[in-house]
Tab-separated table of C-alpha atoms in Angstrom:
chain	number	residue	atom	x	y	z
G	1	MET	CA	-105.521	168.518	10.693
G	2	LYS	CA	-101.857	167.637	10.032
G	3	ARG	CA	-98.482	168.078	11.699
G	4	SER	CA	-94.892	167.256	10.672
G	5	VAL	CA	-92.165	166.745	13.300
G	6	ASN	CA	-88.445	166.068	12.891
G	7	ALA	CA	-86.832	163.313	14.961
G	8	PRO	CA	-83.033	163.892	15.152
G	9	ALA	CA	-80.452	161.224	15.925
G	10	LYS	CA	-78.268	161.446	19.040
G	11	ILE	CA	-74.702	160.517	19.856
G	12	ASN	CA	-73.158	159.809	23.267
G	13	LEU	CA	-70.187	162.052	23.978
G	14	SER	CA	-69.732	160.152	27.246
G	15	LEU	CA	-71.363	157.101	28.789
G	16	ASP	CA	-70.506	156.011	32.343
G	17	VAL	CA	-72.153	152.927	33.854
G	18	LEU	CA	-72.195	153.371	37.631
G	19	GLY	CA	-73.799	150.118	38.779
G	20	LYS	CA	-76.660	147.649	38.525
G	21	ARG	CA	-80.019	148.746	39.988
G	22	ASP	CA	-82.533	146.641	41.917
G	23	ASP	CA	-85.064	147.093	39.092
G	24	GLY	CA	-82.748	145.382	36.602
G	25	TYR	CA	-81.659	148.554	34.836
G	26	HIS	CA	-78.177	150.047	35.077
G	27	GLU	CA	-77.421	153.384	36.704
G	28	VAL	CA	-75.802	155.577	34.054
G	29	LYS	CA	-74.366	159.040	33.692
G	30	MET	CA	-73.951	160.260	30.146
G	31	VAL	CA	-73.718	163.318	27.951
G	32	MET	CA	-75.820	163.172	24.798
G	33	THR	CA	-76.186	165.617	21.945
G	34	GLN	CA	-78.189	165.649	18.717
G	35	VAL	CA	-76.989	165.714	15.113
G	36	ASP	CA	-78.834	166.889	12.026
G	37	LEU	CA	-79.616	163.421	10.688
G	38	SER	CA	-83.356	163.098	11.249
G	39	ASP	CA	-86.386	160.958	10.626
G	40	ARG	CA	-89.590	162.850	9.835
G	41	LEU	CA	-93.041	162.033	11.173
G	42	ASP	CA	-96.134	163.222	9.305
G	43	LEU	CA	-99.217	163.015	11.533
G	44	GLN	CA	-102.837	163.380	10.433
G	45	ARG	CA	-105.743	163.368	12.851
G	46	ARG	CA	-108.373	160.660	12.305
G	47	GLY	CA	-111.990	160.717	13.367
G	48	ASP	CA	-112.333	156.942	13.764
G	49	GLY	CA	-110.113	156.663	16.854
G	50	LEU	CA	-107.627	154.282	15.185
G	51	ILE	CA	-103.820	154.472	15.307
G	52	LYS	CA	-102.231	153.671	11.958
G	53	VAL	CA	-98.468	153.721	11.329
G	54	GLU	CA	-96.745	153.428	7.958
G	55	MET	CA	-93.000	153.418	7.321
G	56	SER	CA	-90.773	154.345	4.402
G	57	GLU	CA	-88.768	151.193	5.258
G	58	GLY	CA	-90.925	148.125	4.779
G	59	PHE	CA	-88.872	145.799	6.996
G	60	LEU	CA	-89.623	147.773	10.188
G	61	PRO	CA	-92.650	147.032	12.402
G	62	ALA	CA	-95.598	149.409	12.021
G	63	ASP	CA	-97.744	147.849	14.752
G	64	GLN	CA	-97.664	147.802	18.573
G	65	ARG	CA	-93.919	147.026	18.467
G	66	ASN	CA	-93.240	150.465	16.970
G	67	LEU	CA	-92.300	153.120	19.550
G	68	ALA	CA	-94.211	155.898	17.764
G	69	TYR	CA	-97.298	153.666	17.843
G	70	GLN	CA	-96.699	153.037	21.554
G	71	ALA	CA	-96.401	156.791	22.165
G	72	ALA	CA	-99.750	157.401	20.473
G	73	ALA	CA	-101.389	154.535	22.379
G	74	LEU	CA	-100.016	155.846	25.696
G	75	LEU	CA	-101.391	159.360	25.154
G	76	LYS	CA	-104.707	158.062	23.854
G	77	HIS	CA	-105.216	155.782	26.862
G	78	ARG	CA	-103.855	158.126	29.545
G	79	PHE	CA	-105.939	161.128	28.460
G	80	SER	CA	-109.017	159.331	27.059
G	81	VAL	CA	-108.469	160.778	23.582
G	82	THR	CA	-111.255	159.936	21.124
G	83	TRP	CA	-109.294	161.056	18.059
G	84	GLY	CA	-107.092	158.649	16.146
G	85	VAL	CA	-103.987	159.352	14.087
G	86	SER	CA	-102.226	158.266	10.910
G	87	ILE	CA	-98.446	158.428	11.316
G	88	TYR	CA	-96.073	158.168	8.362
G	89	ILE	CA	-92.403	157.803	9.350
G	90	TYR	CA	-89.731	158.721	6.809
G	91	LYS	CA	-86.651	156.843	8.055
G	92	ASN	CA	-83.219	158.362	7.577
G	93	ILE	CA	-81.573	157.281	10.853
G	94	PRO	CA	-80.051	153.782	10.622
G	95	VAL	CA	-81.959	151.137	12.572
G	96	ALA	CA	-80.489	149.480	15.699
G	97	ALA	CA	-77.466	151.734	15.421
G	98	GLY	CA	-76.997	153.289	18.873
G	99	LEU	CA	-78.393	156.598	17.554
G	100	ALA	CA	-81.802	156.497	19.329
G	101	GLY	CA	-83.804	156.459	16.082
G	102	GLY	CA	-86.790	154.672	17.608
G	103	SER	CA	-86.665	156.766	20.777
G	104	SER	CA	-86.510	159.980	18.747
G	105	ASP	CA	-89.516	158.831	16.698
G	106	ALA	CA	-91.417	158.215	19.954
G	107	ALA	CA	-90.499	161.676	21.267
G	108	ALA	CA	-91.545	163.284	17.991
G	109	ALA	CA	-94.869	161.435	18.150
G	110	LEU	CA	-95.462	162.654	21.724
G	111	LYS	CA	-94.744	166.262	20.774
G	112	GLY	CA	-96.712	166.146	17.527
G	113	LEU	CA	-99.738	164.489	19.091
G	114	ASN	CA	-99.693	166.890	22.035
G	115	ASP	CA	-100.341	169.584	19.436
G	116	LEU	CA	-102.557	167.583	17.086
G	117	TRP	CA	-104.830	166.312	19.868
G	118	GLU	CA	-104.694	169.661	21.734
G	119	LEU	CA	-103.578	168.091	25.040
G	120	GLY	CA	-101.696	171.122	26.355
G	121	LEU	CA	-98.949	169.087	28.059
G	122	SER	CA	-95.627	170.694	29.030
G	123	MET	CA	-92.249	169.401	27.867
G	124	ASP	CA	-91.621	168.102	31.388
G	125	GLU	CA	-94.899	166.163	31.328
G	126	LEU	CA	-94.090	164.725	27.901
G	127	ALA	CA	-90.631	163.665	29.135
G	128	VAL	CA	-92.150	161.825	32.117
G	129	LEU	CA	-94.480	159.984	29.750
G	130	GLY	CA	-91.568	159.272	27.433
G	131	ALA	CA	-89.683	157.533	30.248
G	132	GLU	CA	-92.427	154.879	30.203
G	133	LEU	CA	-91.499	154.104	26.582
G	134	GLY	CA	-87.705	153.998	26.818
G	135	SER	CA	-84.690	155.397	28.641
G	136	ASP	CA	-83.591	157.669	25.758
G	137	VAL	CA	-87.045	159.117	25.033
G	138	PRO	CA	-86.950	161.905	27.687
G	139	PHE	CA	-83.702	163.247	26.238
G	140	CYS	CA	-85.193	163.140	22.741
G	141	VAL	CA	-88.231	165.096	23.976
G	142	TYR	CA	-86.015	167.950	25.203
G	143	GLY	CA	-83.374	167.689	22.472
G	144	GLY	CA	-80.161	169.690	22.296
G	145	THR	CA	-77.367	168.605	24.632
G	146	ALA	CA	-77.871	167.175	28.114
G	147	LEU	CA	-76.423	165.289	31.056
G	148	ALA	CA	-78.620	162.234	31.645
G	149	THR	CA	-78.650	160.248	34.896
G	150	GLY	CA	-80.705	157.486	36.522
G	151	ARG	CA	-81.354	154.954	33.773
G	152	GLY	CA	-81.208	157.932	31.403
G	153	GLU	CA	-84.551	159.534	32.251
G	154	PHE	CA	-83.305	162.412	34.432
G	155	ILE	CA	-82.251	165.224	32.123
G	156	GLU	CA	-80.184	168.315	32.879
G	157	GLN	CA	-79.815	170.446	29.775
G	158	ILE	CA	-76.376	171.979	29.212
G	159	PRO	CA	-74.890	174.213	26.476
G	160	SER	CA	-74.177	172.749	23.051
G	161	PRO	CA	-70.587	171.808	22.221
G	162	PRO	CA	-68.710	174.127	19.844
G	163	PRO	CA	-69.801	173.614	16.208
G	164	CYS	CA	-68.130	170.795	14.317
G	165	TRP	CA	-68.751	168.158	11.678
G	166	VAL	CA	-69.656	164.602	12.634
G	167	ILE	CA	-69.046	161.502	10.518
G	168	LEU	CA	-71.326	158.564	11.342
G	169	ALA	CA	-70.403	155.080	10.135
G	170	LYS	CA	-72.574	152.029	10.833
G	171	PRO	CA	-71.181	148.585	10.001
G	172	PRO	CA	-73.663	145.934	8.801
G	173	VAL	CA	-73.964	144.166	12.173
G	174	GLY	CA	-76.667	144.046	14.820
G	175	VAL	CA	-76.031	144.697	18.496
G	176	SER	CA	-78.247	143.669	21.414
G	177	THR	CA	-78.090	146.363	24.100
G	178	GLY	CA	-79.216	143.836	26.703
G	179	ASP	CA	-76.411	141.415	25.795
G	180	VAL	CA	-73.815	144.198	25.961
G	181	TYR	CA	-74.920	145.226	29.455
G	182	LYS	CA	-74.928	141.588	30.618
G	183	LYS	CA	-71.276	141.205	29.602
G	184	LEU	CA	-70.169	144.543	31.067
G	185	LYS	CA	-67.867	144.426	34.093
G	186	ILE	CA	-68.572	147.528	36.159
G	187	ASN	CA	-65.806	149.495	37.824
G	188	GLU	CA	-67.650	151.432	40.517
G	189	ASN	CA	-64.520	153.390	41.494
G	190	GLN	CA	-63.786	154.860	38.073
G	191	THR	CA	-63.565	158.574	37.311
G	192	SER	CA	-66.756	160.181	36.026
G	193	HIS	CA	-65.903	160.847	32.406
G	194	SER	CA	-69.261	162.585	32.030
G	195	ASP	CA	-68.224	165.209	34.589
G	196	LEU	CA	-65.078	165.848	32.540
G	197	MET	CA	-67.183	166.149	29.381
G	198	VAL	CA	-69.589	168.621	31.007
G	199	GLU	CA	-66.631	170.718	32.153
G	200	ALA	CA	-65.159	170.708	28.629
G	201	ILE	CA	-68.490	171.775	27.128
G	202	TYR	CA	-68.996	174.613	29.624
G	203	HIS	CA	-65.493	175.849	28.757
G	204	ASN	CA	-66.334	175.562	25.030
G	205	ASP	CA	-63.059	173.626	24.715
G	206	TYR	CA	-63.184	171.475	21.567
G	207	ALA	CA	-59.793	169.822	22.189
G	208	HIS	CA	-60.851	168.891	25.738
G	209	ILE	CA	-64.130	167.461	24.399
G	210	CYS	CA	-62.179	165.252	21.984
G	211	ARG	CA	-59.914	164.027	24.816
G	212	SER	CA	-62.892	163.358	27.096
G	213	LEU	CA	-64.910	161.089	24.769
G	214	TYR	CA	-65.720	157.884	26.659
G	215	ASN	CA	-68.084	154.937	26.347
G	216	ALA	CA	-68.097	152.232	29.027
G	217	LEU	CA	-69.895	149.864	26.644
G	218	GLU	CA	-67.407	150.187	23.806
G	219	GLN	CA	-64.930	147.489	24.826
G	220	VAL	CA	-67.726	144.932	25.255
G	221	THR	CA	-69.182	145.609	21.803
G	222	LEU	CA	-65.719	145.720	20.212
G	223	SER	CA	-64.959	142.265	21.641
G	224	ILE	CA	-68.041	140.942	19.816
G	225	HIS	CA	-67.589	142.955	16.610
G	226	PRO	CA	-63.891	143.790	16.032
G	227	GLU	CA	-64.757	145.566	12.762
G	228	ILE	CA	-65.964	148.488	14.906
G	229	SER	CA	-62.389	148.948	16.128
G	230	ARG	CA	-61.155	149.027	12.530
G	231	ILE	CA	-63.682	151.754	11.691
G	232	LYS	CA	-62.436	153.839	14.628
G	233	GLU	CA	-58.832	153.424	13.497
G	234	ARG	CA	-59.673	154.338	9.903
G	235	MET	CA	-61.524	157.452	11.070
G	236	ARG	CA	-58.567	158.666	13.104
G	237	ASP	CA	-55.992	157.712	10.456
G	238	SER	CA	-57.884	159.634	7.763
G	239	GLY	CA	-58.089	162.836	9.800
G	240	ALA	CA	-60.898	162.737	12.385
G	241	ASP	CA	-59.980	164.651	15.542
G	242	ALA	CA	-61.527	161.927	17.727
G	243	ALA	CA	-63.705	158.835	17.291
G	244	MET	CA	-65.991	156.847	19.586
G	245	MET	CA	-68.806	154.308	19.402
G	246	SER	CA	-72.250	155.711	20.224
G	247	GLY	CA	-74.461	153.987	22.811
G	248	SER	CA	-74.251	150.209	22.682
G	249	GLY	CA	-73.216	150.487	19.018
G	250	PRO	CA	-72.456	149.582	16.413
G	251	THR	CA	-72.301	153.114	14.920
G	252	VAL	CA	-69.001	154.963	15.298
G	253	PHE	CA	-68.865	158.757	15.146
G	254	GLY	CA	-65.894	160.972	14.389
G	255	LEU	CA	-65.579	164.649	15.286
G	256	ILE	CA	-64.009	166.971	12.698
G	257	LYS	CA	-63.406	170.695	13.250
G	258	LYS	CA	-61.939	171.637	9.863
G	259	GLU	CA	-64.243	171.157	6.894
G	260	ALA	CA	-61.197	170.553	4.662
G	261	LYS	CA	-60.774	167.125	6.334
G	262	LEU	CA	-64.402	166.117	5.932
G	263	ASN	CA	-64.352	164.568	2.452
G	264	ARG	CA	-61.158	162.639	3.160
G	265	VAL	CA	-62.649	161.007	6.244
G	266	TYR	CA	-66.005	160.414	4.542
G	267	ASN	CA	-64.430	158.778	1.483
G	268	ALA	CA	-62.127	156.637	3.627
G	269	LEU	CA	-65.154	155.221	5.453
G	270	ARG	CA	-67.290	154.664	2.342
G	271	GLY	CA	-65.014	151.788	1.396
G	272	PHE	CA	-65.562	150.181	4.799
G	273	CYS	CA	-69.355	150.308	5.159
G	274	ASP	CA	-72.372	151.419	3.152
G	275	GLN	CA	-74.033	153.565	5.817
G	276	VAL	CA	-71.825	156.642	6.201
G	277	TYR	CA	-73.155	160.135	6.900
G	278	ALA	CA	-71.559	163.577	7.128
G	279	VAL	CA	-73.663	165.691	9.510
G	280	ARG	CA	-73.324	168.532	11.996
G	281	LEU	CA	-74.101	168.962	15.664
G	282	ILE	CA	-77.427	170.686	16.325
G	283	SER	CA	-76.863	174.031	18.019
G	284	GLU	CA	-78.838	175.315	21.005
G	285	LYS	CA	-80.715	177.687	18.708
G	286	GLU	CA	-81.721	174.863	16.342
G	287	ALA	CA	-82.703	172.595	19.244
């Protein structure tokens, strides 16, 4: 018995950090949406009870450090599953990029194994389990576009933004999310940019969405890796309607409404970094 599941990347249209929690996490409020750059998980049921993970990229862990492996182990333990699974992950999403590639793989594994192992769990139940694996996993379980609160695990789905192109550009640097949060100075009296983004989306106002892009982590990551700022400037100078870093970085995304500008922005970025992608937002229907 086999299943294949797509695992789309996400971008943060807004990311507010509201404060530090007693459990060590940060309280956040953010609007996330998916783009059509996806990993693919092929799952095959095993009769020996083992969990085996293989990757198209050899430098990535395929053992207990892998989030898809952890998702399988969580379901197997929690529901006393006797089946095993072989998981092959075709990686297309850049690694450690602020695009939730690992979290999306975990969500895809949860959904695929729910079917493959005939567990009969609801999306809400899968999202609760996903929160045990990582803060972005519940959003990736639901997909589409959502307002996320708490440490990211509370999800309120909202309409998709109006259709547009998205350019993703990842510079060849690594970013530690933990280090970024440690260096962040929190302004607890700031305006909720996520509320402004939700309002813009409900009004289907593309120009307002572009004006409302915000990432509280961006200035911290830019201070460590100034090349990210240069990518943003190049995106805007070459025709992107707006540009912002996603998550804790280092990937920068640019929004483009008119397809005629797409190649110009794409080609301008190709000279800056090797990992550049031209993708689209995933609509509500696709999600």
